[in-house]
Coordinates of C-alpha atoms in Angstrom, one line a residue:
Chain A
M1 CA -19.2 27.6 4.1
T2 CA -19.1 30.7 6.3
D3 CA -15.8 30.2 8.0
K4 CA -13.2 29.7 5.3
L5 CA -10.0 28.5 6.9
L6 CA -8.2 27.7 3.8
D7 CA -8.8 29.0 0.3
V8 CA -6.5 27.7 -2.4
R9 CA -6.7 29.6 -5.7
D10 CA -5.1 28.6 -9.0
L11 CA -2.2 26.9 -7.2
A12 CA 0.5 25.7 -9.6
V13 CA 3.9 24.2 -8.7
S14 CA 6.8 23.5 -10.9
F15 CA 10.3 22.1 -10.2
R16 CA 13.7 22.9 -11.7
T17 CA 15.5 19.9 -13.2
D18 CA 18.4 19.4 -15.5
R19 CA 15.9 19.7 -18.4
G20 CA 14.4 23.0 -17.2
W21 CA 11.3 23.7 -15.3
I22 CA 8.8 20.8 -15.1
P23 CA 5.2 21.5 -14.3
A24 CA 4.1 19.2 -11.5
V25 CA 0.7 20.6 -10.5
D26 CA -1.6 23.3 -11.8
S27 CA -5.2 24.6 -11.6
V28 CA -5.7 23.5 -8.0
N29 CA -8.7 25.3 -6.4
F30 CA -10.4 24.3 -3.2
T31 CA -11.6 25.7 0.1
L32 CA -11.8 24.2 3.5
G33 CA -14.0 25.3 6.3
E34 CA -13.6 24.9 10.1
G35 CA -13.9 21.2 11.1
D36 CA -14.0 20.0 7.4
A37 CA -12.4 16.7 6.3
L38 CA -11.2 16.8 2.8
G39 CA -9.7 13.8 1.0
I40 CA -7.3 14.2 -1.8
V41 CA -7.0 11.0 -3.9
G42 CA -4.9 10.1 -6.9
E43 CA -2.3 7.6 -8.1
S44 CA 1.4 8.2 -8.0
G45 CA 2.4 11.3 -10.0
S46 CA -1.1 12.8 -9.7
G47 CA 0.3 15.7 -7.7
K48 CA -1.5 15.1 -4.4
S49 CA 1.6 15.2 -2.2
V50 CA 3.1 18.1 -4.1
T51 CA -0.1 20.0 -3.5
A52 CA -0.1 19.2 0.2
L53 CA 3.6 20.2 0.7
S54 CA 3.0 23.5 -1.1
L55 CA 0.3 24.5 1.4
L56 CA 3.1 24.9 4.0
R57 CA 5.9 25.7 1.4
L58 CA 7.8 22.6 2.4
H59 CA 9.5 22.2 -1.0
A60 CA 13.1 23.2 -1.4
E61 CA 12.7 26.8 -2.3
R62 CA 15.6 27.1 -4.7
N63 CA 14.2 24.6 -7.1
T64 CA 10.5 25.2 -6.8
R65 CA 8.2 27.7 -8.2
I66 CA 4.8 28.1 -6.6
E67 CA 2.2 30.3 -8.2
G68 CA -1.4 31.2 -7.2
Q69 CA -2.6 31.9 -3.7
V70 CA -2.9 29.8 -0.5
L71 CA -5.1 31.9 1.7
W72 CA -4.9 30.8 5.4
R73 CA -7.6 32.7 7.3
G74 CA -7.2 35.4 4.7
R75 CA -3.4 35.7 4.7
D76 CA -1.5 34.4 1.7
V77 CA 0.9 31.7 2.9
L78 CA 3.0 32.1 -0.3
K79 CA 3.8 35.7 0.7
L80 CA 4.7 35.1 4.3
S81 CA 8.3 35.8 5.6
R82 CA 10.3 32.9 6.9
G83 CA 9.6 33.9 10.5
Q84 CA 5.8 34.2 9.9
L85 CA 5.9 30.8 8.1
Q86 CA 7.7 29.2 11.0
Q87 CA 5.0 30.4 13.4
L88 CA 2.3 28.9 11.2
R89 CA 4.0 25.5 10.7
G90 CA 3.3 23.1 13.5
S91 CA 1.1 25.5 15.5
E92 CA -1.8 26.4 13.3
I93 CA -1.2 23.8 10.5
A94 CA 0.5 20.6 11.3
M95 CA 1.5 17.7 9.1
V96 CA 1.8 13.9 9.5
F97 CA 3.8 12.0 6.9
Q98 CA 3.8 8.4 5.6
D99 CA 6.9 7.0 7.1
P100 CA 7.3 7.6 10.8
I101 CA 10.7 5.9 10.9
H102 CA 12.2 8.6 8.7
T103 CA 10.4 11.5 10.2
L104 CA 11.4 10.8 13.8
N105 CA 14.9 11.6 15.0
P106 CA 16.5 8.3 16.0
V107 CA 18.8 9.9 18.6
L108 CA 16.2 11.9 20.5
N109 CA 13.7 10.3 22.9
I110 CA 10.0 10.8 22.5
A111 CA 9.8 13.5 25.3
D112 CA 12.3 15.7 23.5
Q113 CA 10.7 15.3 20.1
I114 CA 7.2 16.2 21.3
G115 CA 8.8 18.9 23.5
E116 CA 10.4 20.6 20.6
S117 CA 7.3 22.1 19.2
L118 CA 6.0 22.9 22.6
R119 CA 9.2 24.9 23.3
I120 CA 9.2 26.7 19.9
H121 CA 5.5 27.6 19.8
Q122 CA 4.4 27.7 23.4
G123 CA 7.6 28.5 25.3
M124 CA 7.1 25.4 27.4
T125 CA 10.2 23.8 28.9
G126 CA 11.4 21.3 31.5
A127 CA 8.9 19.5 33.7
A128 CA 5.9 21.3 32.1
A129 CA 6.8 20.2 28.6
R130 CA 7.4 16.6 29.9
R131 CA 4.0 16.6 31.6
R132 CA 2.4 17.8 28.4
A133 CA 4.2 15.2 26.4
I134 CA 2.9 12.4 28.6
E135 CA -0.6 13.8 28.3
L136 CA -0.3 13.8 24.5
L137 CA 0.9 10.2 24.5
D138 CA -2.1 9.4 26.5
T139 CA -4.3 11.2 24.0
V140 CA -2.9 9.1 21.1
R141 CA -3.5 6.0 23.3
I142 CA 0.0 4.8 23.9
P143 CA -0.2 2.7 27.0
D144 CA 2.1 3.4 30.0
A145 CA 2.8 6.9 28.6
A146 CA 4.8 8.1 31.6
R147 CA 7.4 5.4 30.9
R148 CA 7.2 5.3 27.1
V149 CA 8.0 9.0 26.9
N150 CA 11.6 8.1 27.6
D151 CA 11.8 5.6 24.7
Y152 CA 13.6 6.2 21.5
P153 CA 11.9 5.6 18.1
H154 CA 13.5 2.2 17.5
Q155 CA 11.9 0.9 20.7
L156 CA 8.4 1.5 19.3
S157 CA 6.4 -0.5 16.7
G158 CA 5.4 1.1 13.4
G159 CA 1.9 1.9 14.7
Q160 CA 3.2 3.4 17.9
R161 CA 5.7 5.6 15.9
Q162 CA 2.9 6.9 13.9
R163 CA 0.9 7.7 17.1
V164 CA 4.0 9.6 18.3
M165 CA 4.0 11.6 15.0
I166 CA 0.4 12.4 15.5
A167 CA 1.1 13.5 19.1
I168 CA 3.7 15.8 17.8
A169 CA 1.3 17.2 15.2
I170 CA -1.5 17.9 17.6
A171 CA 0.8 19.2 20.4
C172 CA -0.1 22.8 19.7
Q173 CA -3.7 22.2 18.9
P174 CA -3.5 23.0 15.2
K175 CA -6.6 24.2 13.3
L176 CA -5.6 22.0 10.4
L177 CA -3.9 18.7 10.2
I178 CA -2.6 17.6 6.9
A179 CA -2.1 13.8 6.8
D180 CA -0.1 12.6 3.8
E181 CA -0.6 8.8 3.4
P182 CA -0.5 8.4 7.2
T183 CA -1.1 4.7 7.2
T184 CA 0.5 3.4 4.0
A185 CA 3.4 1.9 5.7
L186 CA 1.3 0.1 8.3
D187 CA -0.5 -3.2 8.5
V188 CA -4.3 -3.2 7.9
T189 CA -5.3 -3.8 11.5
V190 CA -3.0 -1.1 12.7
Q191 CA -4.1 1.2 9.9
A192 CA -7.7 0.8 11.1
Q193 CA -6.5 1.8 14.6
I194 CA -4.7 4.9 13.4
M195 CA -7.7 6.0 11.3
E196 CA -10.0 5.5 14.3
L197 CA -7.6 7.7 16.3
L198 CA -7.6 10.4 13.7
R199 CA -11.4 10.4 13.6
Q200 CA -11.7 10.8 17.4
L201 CA -9.1 13.5 17.5
R202 CA -10.8 15.4 14.7
A203 CA -14.1 15.3 16.7
D204 CA -12.4 16.0 20.1
L205 CA -10.2 18.9 19.0
G206 CA -12.5 20.3 16.2
M207 CA -9.6 20.2 13.8
S208 CA -10.0 20.3 10.0
V209 CA -8.2 17.5 8.3
I210 CA -6.8 17.1 4.8
L211 CA -6.2 13.4 4.2
I212 CA -4.1 12.4 1.2
S213 CA -4.1 8.9 0.0
H214 CA -4.0 6.6 -3.0
D215 CA -6.6 4.5 -1.3
L216 CA -10.2 5.6 -2.2
G217 CA -11.7 3.2 0.3
L218 CA -9.7 4.7 3.1
V219 CA -10.6 8.3 2.1
S220 CA -14.2 7.4 1.8
E221 CA -14.4 6.2 5.4
F222 CA -12.9 9.4 6.7
A223 CA -13.6 12.5 4.5
D224 CA -16.7 14.5 3.8
R225 CA -15.5 15.7 0.5
V226 CA -13.1 14.2 -2.0
M227 CA -10.9 15.8 -4.6
V228 CA -9.7 13.4 -7.2
M229 CA -6.4 14.4 -9.0
Y230 CA -5.0 13.1 -12.2
A231 CA -1.7 14.1 -13.9
G232 CA -1.3 17.2 -11.9
Q233 CA -4.8 18.6 -11.8
P234 CA -8.0 18.1 -9.8
I235 CA -10.4 16.4 -12.1
E236 CA -13.4 15.9 -9.8
M237 CA -14.6 17.4 -6.5
A238 CA -17.6 15.9 -4.7
P239 CA -19.2 14.9 -1.4
V240 CA -17.9 11.4 -0.7
D241 CA -21.2 9.5 -1.1
A242 CA -22.1 11.3 -4.3
L243 CA -18.7 10.4 -5.8
F244 CA -19.2 6.7 -5.1
D245 CA -22.8 6.7 -6.2
L246 CA -22.1 8.3 -9.5
P247 CA -18.6 9.4 -10.4
L248 CA -18.8 12.0 -13.1
H249 CA -15.3 11.8 -14.5
P250 CA -14.4 8.7 -16.4
Y251 CA -11.1 8.5 -14.5
S252 CA -12.9 8.6 -11.1
D253 CA -15.2 5.9 -12.4
G254 CA -12.2 3.8 -13.5
L255 CA -10.5 4.3 -10.2
I256 CA -13.5 3.2 -8.2
S257 CA -14.1 0.1 -10.3
A258 CA -10.5 -0.9 -10.2
I259 CA -10.6 -1.3 -6.5
P260 CA -10.6 -5.1 -5.9
D261 CA -13.9 -6.0 -4.4
L262 CA -14.3 -7.8 -1.1
D263 CA -17.8 -8.9 -1.8
S264 CA -17.5 -10.9 -5.0
D265 CA -15.3 -13.5 -6.6
L266 CA -14.5 -11.6 -9.8
D267 CA -12.1 -13.5 -12.0
R268 CA -11.1 -10.5 -14.1
L269 CA -10.7 -7.0 -12.6
P270 CA -11.8 -3.9 -14.5
T271 CA -8.8 -1.9 -15.5
I272 CA -7.9 1.5 -16.9
A273 CA -5.8 0.9 -20.0
G274 CA -2.4 2.6 -20.3
S275 CA -0.6 4.6 -17.6
I276 CA -0.4 8.1 -16.2
P277 CA 1.6 10.4 -18.6
E278 CA 4.9 11.8 -17.4
P279 CA 4.8 15.5 -16.5
T280 CA 6.7 16.4 -19.6
R281 CA 4.4 14.4 -21.9
R282 CA 1.0 15.5 -20.7
P283 CA -1.6 15.8 -23.5
A284 CA -2.6 19.3 -24.5
G285 CA -6.4 19.0 -23.9
C286 CA -7.9 16.6 -21.4
R287 CA -5.0 14.8 -19.8
F288 CA -7.0 11.6 -19.5
A289 CA -8.3 11.6 -23.1
P290 CA -5.7 9.0 -24.4
R291 CA -6.9 6.5 -21.8
C292 CA -10.6 7.5 -21.8
P293 CA -13.3 5.1 -23.0
H294 CA -15.6 8.0 -23.7
Q295 CA -13.3 10.3 -25.5
K296 CA -14.7 12.5 -28.3
A297 CA -13.0 14.3 -31.2
D298 CA -12.4 17.5 -29.4
C299 CA -11.3 16.1 -26.0
R300 CA -7.7 15.9 -26.9
N301 CA -7.3 19.6 -27.7
T302 CA -9.9 21.4 -25.5
V303 CA -8.6 22.7 -22.2
L304 CA -11.4 22.4 -19.7
P305 CA -11.9 24.3 -16.4
M306 CA -13.7 22.6 -13.6
L307 CA -17.4 22.7 -14.5
E308 CA -20.2 23.2 -12.1
A309 CA -22.1 19.9 -11.7
G310 CA -24.6 20.8 -8.9
G311 CA -24.9 19.5 -5.4
G312 CA -21.5 20.9 -4.4
R313 CA -19.8 19.0 -7.2
A314 CA -17.4 20.0 -9.9
V315 CA -15.8 18.0 -12.7
R316 CA -13.2 18.6 -15.5
C317 CA -15.2 16.7 -18.1
T318 CA -18.3 17.3 -20.2
L319 CA -19.6 13.8 -20.3
H320 CA -22.2 14.1 -17.6
V321 CA -22.5 17.9 -17.5
T322 CA -25.1 19.6 -19.7
D323 CA -24.9 23.2 -18.6
K324 CA -21.2 24.0 -19.1
R325 CA -20.4 26.7 -16.6
A326 CA -17.0 27.0 -15.1
V327 CA -16.9 26.9 -11.3
A328 CA -16.7 30.5 -10.0
Chain B
M1 CA -7.4 -35.0 -10.0
T2 CA -4.8 -32.5 -11.0
E3 CA -1.2 -33.1 -9.9
T4 CA 0.1 -31.7 -6.7
I5 CA 3.2 -29.8 -7.5
V6 CA 4.0 -28.3 -4.1
S7 CA 3.5 -30.0 -0.8
V8 CA 4.7 -28.5 2.4
R9 CA 4.5 -30.5 5.6
N10 CA 5.1 -29.2 9.1
L11 CA 7.5 -26.5 7.9
T12 CA 9.3 -24.6 10.6
R13 CA 11.9 -22.0 10.1
T14 CA 13.8 -20.6 13.0
F15 CA 16.4 -17.8 13.1
V16 CA 18.9 -17.1 15.8
Q17 CA 18.5 -13.6 17.3
G18 CA 21.0 -11.6 19.3
G19 CA 24.7 -12.0 19.9
A20 CA 27.0 -13.5 22.6
G21 CA 25.3 -14.3 25.8
G22 CA 21.8 -13.4 24.7
K23 CA 21.0 -15.8 21.9
Q24 CA 17.4 -16.6 21.3
L25 CA 15.5 -18.7 18.8
L26 CA 12.9 -16.9 16.8
K27 CA 10.3 -19.1 15.1
A28 CA 9.4 -17.1 12.0
V29 CA 7.3 -20.0 10.6
E30 CA 5.9 -22.8 12.8
D31 CA 4.4 -26.1 11.7
V32 CA 2.9 -24.9 8.4
S33 CA 1.4 -27.4 5.9
F34 CA -0.3 -26.8 2.6
D35 CA -0.4 -28.2 -1.0
I36 CA -0.6 -26.3 -4.3
R37 CA -1.9 -28.1 -7.4
R38 CA -1.1 -27.5 -11.0
G39 CA -2.8 -24.4 -12.4
E40 CA -3.8 -23.3 -8.9
T41 CA -3.1 -20.1 -6.9
L42 CA -2.7 -20.3 -3.2
G43 CA -3.0 -16.9 -1.5
L44 CA -0.9 -16.4 1.6
V45 CA -2.1 -13.5 3.7
G46 CA -0.8 -12.0 6.8
E47 CA 0.6 -8.8 8.5
S48 CA 4.2 -8.0 9.0
G49 CA 5.9 -10.7 11.0
S50 CA 3.4 -13.4 10.0
G51 CA 6.1 -15.4 8.2
K52 CA 4.7 -15.2 4.7
S53 CA 7.8 -14.0 3.0
T54 CA 9.9 -16.6 4.9
I55 CA 7.7 -19.3 3.5
G56 CA 8.3 -17.9 0.0
K57 CA 12.0 -17.9 0.5
V58 CA 12.0 -21.5 1.6
L59 CA 10.0 -22.5 -1.4
V60 CA 12.4 -20.8 -3.8
G61 CA 15.3 -22.5 -2.1
A62 CA 16.8 -19.3 -0.7
L63 CA 16.4 -20.6 2.8
P64 CA 16.6 -24.2 4.0
P65 CA 13.7 -25.4 6.1
S66 CA 14.7 -25.9 9.8
E67 CA 12.2 -28.7 10.3
G68 CA 9.6 -30.3 8.1
T69 CA 9.6 -31.2 4.5
V70 CA 8.9 -29.5 1.2
D71 CA 8.1 -31.7 -1.9
L72 CA 8.5 -29.9 -5.2
F73 CA 7.3 -31.8 -8.3
G74 CA 7.8 -35.0 -6.3
T75 CA 11.3 -34.3 -5.1
R76 CA 11.7 -34.1 -1.4
I77 CA 13.7 -31.3 0.1
T78 CA 14.7 -31.8 3.7
P79 CA 17.0 -29.7 5.8
Q80 CA 19.8 -32.1 4.9
S81 CA 19.1 -32.7 1.2
R82 CA 18.5 -29.1 0.3
D83 CA 21.5 -28.2 -1.9
R84 CA 21.6 -31.5 -3.9
A85 CA 17.8 -31.7 -4.3
W86 CA 17.5 -28.1 -5.5
K87 CA 19.8 -28.1 -8.5
P88 CA 17.6 -29.8 -11.1
L89 CA 14.5 -27.9 -9.8
R90 CA 15.8 -24.3 -9.8
H91 CA 14.5 -23.3 -13.2
R92 CA 11.1 -24.7 -12.6
V93 CA 10.5 -22.3 -9.6
Q94 CA 10.7 -18.6 -10.1
F95 CA 10.1 -15.5 -8.0
V96 CA 8.5 -12.1 -8.6
F97 CA 9.3 -9.5 -6.0
Q98 CA 7.5 -6.5 -4.6
D99 CA 9.6 -3.7 -6.0
P100 CA 10.2 -4.0 -9.8
H101 CA 12.5 -1.0 -9.5
A102 CA 14.9 -2.8 -7.3
A103 CA 14.6 -6.1 -9.1
L104 CA 15.9 -4.8 -12.4
N105 CA 19.5 -3.7 -13.0
P106 CA 19.2 0.0 -14.0
R107 CA 22.3 -0.3 -16.3
M108 CA 21.0 -3.3 -18.3
R109 CA 18.7 -3.0 -21.2
V110 CA 15.5 -4.8 -20.3
G111 CA 16.0 -7.2 -23.2
Q112 CA 19.3 -8.2 -21.6
S113 CA 17.6 -8.6 -18.2
I114 CA 15.0 -10.9 -19.7
A115 CA 17.7 -12.9 -21.6
E116 CA 19.9 -13.4 -18.6
P117 CA 18.3 -16.6 -17.2
L118 CA 18.5 -18.1 -20.8
E119 CA 22.2 -17.3 -20.9
V120 CA 22.9 -18.7 -17.5
K121 CA 21.1 -22.0 -18.4
G122 CA 22.9 -22.1 -21.7
G123 CA 22.2 -24.3 -24.8
M124 CA 20.6 -21.6 -26.9
S125 CA 22.0 -19.6 -29.8
R126 CA 22.1 -15.8 -29.7
A127 CA 19.4 -15.6 -32.3
D128 CA 17.1 -18.1 -30.5
R129 CA 17.5 -16.1 -27.3
H130 CA 16.6 -12.9 -29.1
A131 CA 13.5 -14.5 -30.6
R132 CA 12.5 -15.9 -27.1
V133 CA 12.9 -12.5 -25.5
E134 CA 10.6 -10.9 -28.1
E135 CA 8.1 -13.7 -27.5
L136 CA 8.2 -13.1 -23.8
M137 CA 7.8 -9.3 -24.2
E138 CA 4.7 -10.0 -26.2
L139 CA 3.4 -12.5 -23.7
V140 CA 3.4 -9.9 -21.0
G141 CA 1.9 -7.2 -23.2
L142 CA 4.9 -5.1 -24.0
P143 CA 5.9 -4.1 -27.5
P144 CA 9.0 -6.2 -28.5
N145 CA 10.8 -3.1 -29.8
F146 CA 11.0 -1.8 -26.2
L147 CA 13.7 -4.4 -25.4
D148 CA 16.5 -1.9 -26.1
R149 CA 15.3 0.5 -23.4
F150 CA 16.4 0.9 -19.9
P151 CA 14.2 0.2 -16.8
H152 CA 13.9 4.0 -16.0
E153 CA 12.0 4.5 -19.2
F154 CA 9.1 2.4 -18.0
S155 CA 6.3 3.0 -15.5
G156 CA 6.0 0.8 -12.4
G157 CA 3.4 -1.4 -13.9
Q158 CA 5.5 -1.9 -17.1
R159 CA 8.5 -2.8 -15.0
Q160 CA 6.6 -5.4 -13.2
R161 CA 5.6 -6.9 -16.6
I162 CA 9.3 -7.0 -17.4
V163 CA 10.1 -8.8 -14.2
I164 CA 7.3 -11.3 -14.9
A165 CA 8.7 -11.8 -18.4
R166 CA 12.1 -12.6 -16.9
A167 CA 10.5 -15.0 -14.4
L168 CA 8.8 -16.9 -17.3
A169 CA 11.9 -17.1 -19.5
L170 CA 12.8 -20.7 -18.4
N171 CA 9.2 -22.0 -18.6
P172 CA 8.7 -22.5 -14.9
D173 CA 5.8 -24.5 -13.4
F174 CA 5.6 -22.6 -10.2
V175 CA 5.9 -18.8 -9.6
I176 CA 6.1 -17.2 -6.2
C177 CA 4.7 -13.7 -6.2
D178 CA 5.8 -11.9 -3.0
E179 CA 3.7 -8.7 -2.7
A180 CA 4.0 -8.5 -6.5
V181 CA 1.4 -5.7 -6.8
A182 CA 1.8 -4.0 -3.4
S183 CA 3.9 -1.1 -4.8
L184 CA 1.6 -0.4 -7.7
D185 CA -1.3 2.0 -8.1
V186 CA -4.8 0.4 -8.1
S187 CA -5.3 0.7 -11.8
M188 CA -1.9 -1.0 -12.4
Q189 CA -2.6 -3.7 -9.7
A190 CA -5.7 -4.8 -11.7
Q191 CA -3.7 -5.0 -14.9
I192 CA -1.0 -7.1 -13.4
I193 CA -3.4 -9.5 -11.6
N194 CA -5.3 -10.0 -14.9
L195 CA -2.0 -10.7 -16.6
L196 CA -1.0 -13.3 -14.0
K197 CA -4.3 -15.0 -14.5
D198 CA -4.1 -15.0 -18.3
L199 CA -0.6 -16.5 -18.1
Q200 CA -1.9 -19.1 -15.7
D201 CA -4.6 -20.1 -18.1
R202 CA -2.2 -20.3 -21.0
M203 CA 0.7 -22.0 -19.4
G204 CA -0.8 -24.0 -16.5
L205 CA 1.2 -22.1 -14.0
S206 CA 0.8 -22.5 -10.2
Y207 CA 1.3 -19.5 -8.0
L208 CA 1.9 -18.8 -4.4
F209 CA 0.5 -15.3 -4.1
I210 CA 1.8 -13.6 -1.0
A211 CA 0.2 -10.3 0.0
H212 CA -1.0 -8.3 3.0
D213 CA -4.0 -7.0 1.1
L214 CA -7.0 -9.2 1.4
A215 CA -8.9 -7.6 -1.5
V216 CA -6.0 -8.2 -3.9
V217 CA -5.6 -11.8 -2.7
R218 CA -9.3 -12.5 -3.3
A219 CA -9.0 -11.4 -6.9
A220 CA -5.9 -13.5 -7.5
S221 CA -6.3 -16.7 -5.6
H222 CA -8.3 -20.0 -5.6
R223 CA -7.6 -20.9 -2.0
I224 CA -6.2 -18.7 0.8
A225 CA -4.1 -19.4 3.9
V226 CA -4.2 -16.8 6.6
L227 CA -1.1 -16.5 8.7
Y228 CA -0.7 -15.1 12.1
A229 CA 2.6 -14.9 14.0
G230 CA 4.1 -17.7 11.9
Q231 CA 1.2 -20.1 11.9
V232 CA -1.7 -20.9 9.6
V233 CA -4.9 -19.9 11.4
E234 CA -7.3 -20.6 8.6
L235 CA -7.0 -22.2 5.1
A236 CA -10.1 -22.2 2.9
Q237 CA -11.6 -21.9 -0.6
R238 CA -11.8 -18.2 -1.3
S239 CA -15.5 -17.9 -1.4
D240 CA -15.8 -19.7 1.9
L241 CA -13.2 -17.5 3.5
Y242 CA -14.6 -14.2 2.4
Q243 CA -18.3 -15.0 2.8
R244 CA -17.9 -16.6 6.1
P245 CA -14.6 -16.3 7.8
L246 CA -14.4 -18.7 10.8
H247 CA -11.3 -17.5 12.6
P248 CA -11.7 -14.3 14.6
Y249 CA -8.4 -13.0 13.1
T250 CA -9.6 -13.6 9.5
R251 CA -12.8 -11.7 10.4
A252 CA -10.8 -8.8 11.9
L253 CA -8.6 -8.6 8.9
L254 CA -11.6 -8.4 6.6
D255 CA -13.2 -5.8 8.8
A256 CA -10.1 -3.7 8.8
V257 CA -10.0 -3.3 5.0
P258 CA -11.2 0.3 4.3
R259 CA -14.1 0.3 2.0
A260 CA -16.4 2.8 0.4
R261 CA -19.9 2.8 1.8
K262 CA -19.5 0.3 4.6
R263 CA -22.9 -0.3 6.1
Q264 CA -21.5 0.2 9.6
R265 CA -18.0 0.5 10.9
P266 CA -17.0 -2.7 12.6
P267 CA -15.1 -2.5 15.9
V268 CA -11.4 -1.8 15.5
L269 CA -9.1 -4.7 16.5
G270 CA -6.8 -3.4 19.3
G271 CA -3.2 -4.4 20.1
E272 CA -0.5 -5.6 17.8
V273 CA 1.1 -8.8 16.6
P274 CA 3.0 -10.4 19.5
S275 CA 6.8 -10.5 19.4
L276 CA 7.9 -13.8 17.9
L277 CA 10.5 -14.0 20.7
N278 CA 7.8 -13.7 23.3
K279 CA 4.7 -15.4 22.1
P280 CA 1.7 -15.8 24.4
R281 CA 1.2 -19.1 26.1
G282 CA -2.0 -20.3 24.5
C283 CA -3.4 -19.1 21.2
N284 CA -1.1 -16.5 19.6
F285 CA -4.1 -14.4 18.8
S286 CA -5.6 -14.6 22.3
T287 CA -4.0 -11.3 23.4
R288 CA -6.1 -9.4 20.8
C289 CA -9.0 -11.7 20.3
P290 CA -12.4 -10.2 21.4
L291 CA -13.7 -13.7 22.0
A292 CA -10.8 -15.2 23.9
T293 CA -11.5 -17.3 27.0
E294 CA -9.2 -18.5 29.7
H295 CA -8.9 -21.8 27.8
C296 CA -7.6 -19.8 24.8
R297 CA -5.0 -18.2 26.9
Q298 CA -3.7 -21.5 28.3
V299 CA -4.0 -24.0 25.5
E300 CA -2.7 -23.6 21.9
P301 CA -5.4 -24.6 19.4
A302 CA -4.5 -27.2 16.8
L303 CA -5.3 -26.7 13.1
R304 CA -8.3 -28.9 12.3
E305 CA -10.8 -29.7 9.6
V306 CA -14.0 -27.8 9.9
E307 CA -16.6 -27.7 7.1
G308 CA -14.1 -28.4 4.4
R309 CA -11.5 -26.0 5.6
Q310 CA -8.8 -25.8 8.2
V311 CA -9.1 -23.6 11.2
A312 CA -7.1 -23.2 14.4
C313 CA -9.5 -21.9 17.0
H314 CA -11.1 -23.4 20.1
L315 CA -14.3 -21.5 19.5
V316 CA -15.1 -22.8 16.0

């Protein structure tokens, strides 16, 4: 990758609680080039959303410690001043969240909410901002945009609200769009519409996208590369087809086979025994070892880095890797 | 021939919307009929507003039917007879909700939660109740010594096991699972579905399995009814439905499920479910259907038998 937009190095995030600092995420390393689509997949508690929010420092600062580096076009986001950060958010990097009813302001109409970022980042006001808002609603395919721009969030359906959120996110033509479970609250047919929209916008605007989801199927239809997270760490990184053809980490394998199949009448679904460990009770060595069908004697106490697995792949497991070299 | 335990005929449930001056009747469920036999799971699939949860609430007695009849274990429940008819049946029908976090009292030890239905029904000594709770914990795959813990000490999947244990306390015949695995991670979903099937095999339970996720429904059900805007559009054996969906909406729902390595991306279904206050004139799905003709837009299709299943579509 020649044009590295984003380069995340040894990112670690911990939160302050009544019981002291709790590590949420650690050892996150990845890069993103211009126009790339990266999927981050994991179950609840895997750290995927914590990772995404850290990229823009959206956690409450008082109770959060973020270590490592988040290099955005060479500049470390973690070292930016508040003012610099504000310039970055919404203009160069934008974000879409899961639940559009909670992220839209119920007492402002759509024109005002899209206009807000146009005013802050592009100094656009009045009629110009309104014209642009209508244009953006058109772009996200809300019919009758000139009229709908005066609507309030409660007048829209769930799918339309998420379209508005996307319109706000792309208002300043960001280089990177972070979409955190953007369709989880929506019906399947509407989900398919929103994903189609994101695909088209990515192509039309040349944006890079980080798509975060618990749904491996959804990610596989959208992303070029996938990072699988477990218990606060990335455990596998691979091009999407390679991951599905041969998952190298037993957890990725379990996750893929646990997806209920649409093509066969299985009477028993394959499962992964046990559940994800709490952040305070993570095993010392491989965090998946207690649930792993392939665990060996030293798995429980050996801390592994991501190992080079060839073909642009890396995995935090020795099962399928013969030449044990850490990823540079 | 196994015994039919639930028989729903022409069930309609309406709600009154709006206040003074602007009252409107909203038909959440319209003319729905189906049977469930002993030991059988009927999957009920649909998007939001399809009426699937309303049907669940009528079958558990939380809502009376507006029109039509429900027969449970041979007892007829009509809009008039509802309260009297329900009393002797209550313990035989149980409910498992979507969110196990909200379904458990956070200040009650889980053992107490599971014992509560036994206490309410009465006729059991304290020691017997305790023994029964331990048995139930084991039945759902939880160590019995966990019964003194509080819900927050459990993961989402474990909490759903506790909710299932409580639902089974009174030995029901019929359990309604309303999005019972929707809030769980994939690996937990599979565990809970397997558990429900094991319990069905051991206890001869019948389930109404309500879900929006077609993949999950396939794994859990024997037969499946697809709902759209309050009506059944297709009802079929699961292999028939998935291998050859006949209704264009069933096909669109299947196409919309995101999957790894799809051979080709099917066309995306446009539009949204019509407002129940303002349904289209002909077929409810005609506003979104890629195949709709003028006839579809004018005349509502009836549900009819086609190749051993029921479909409501003019084009089949």
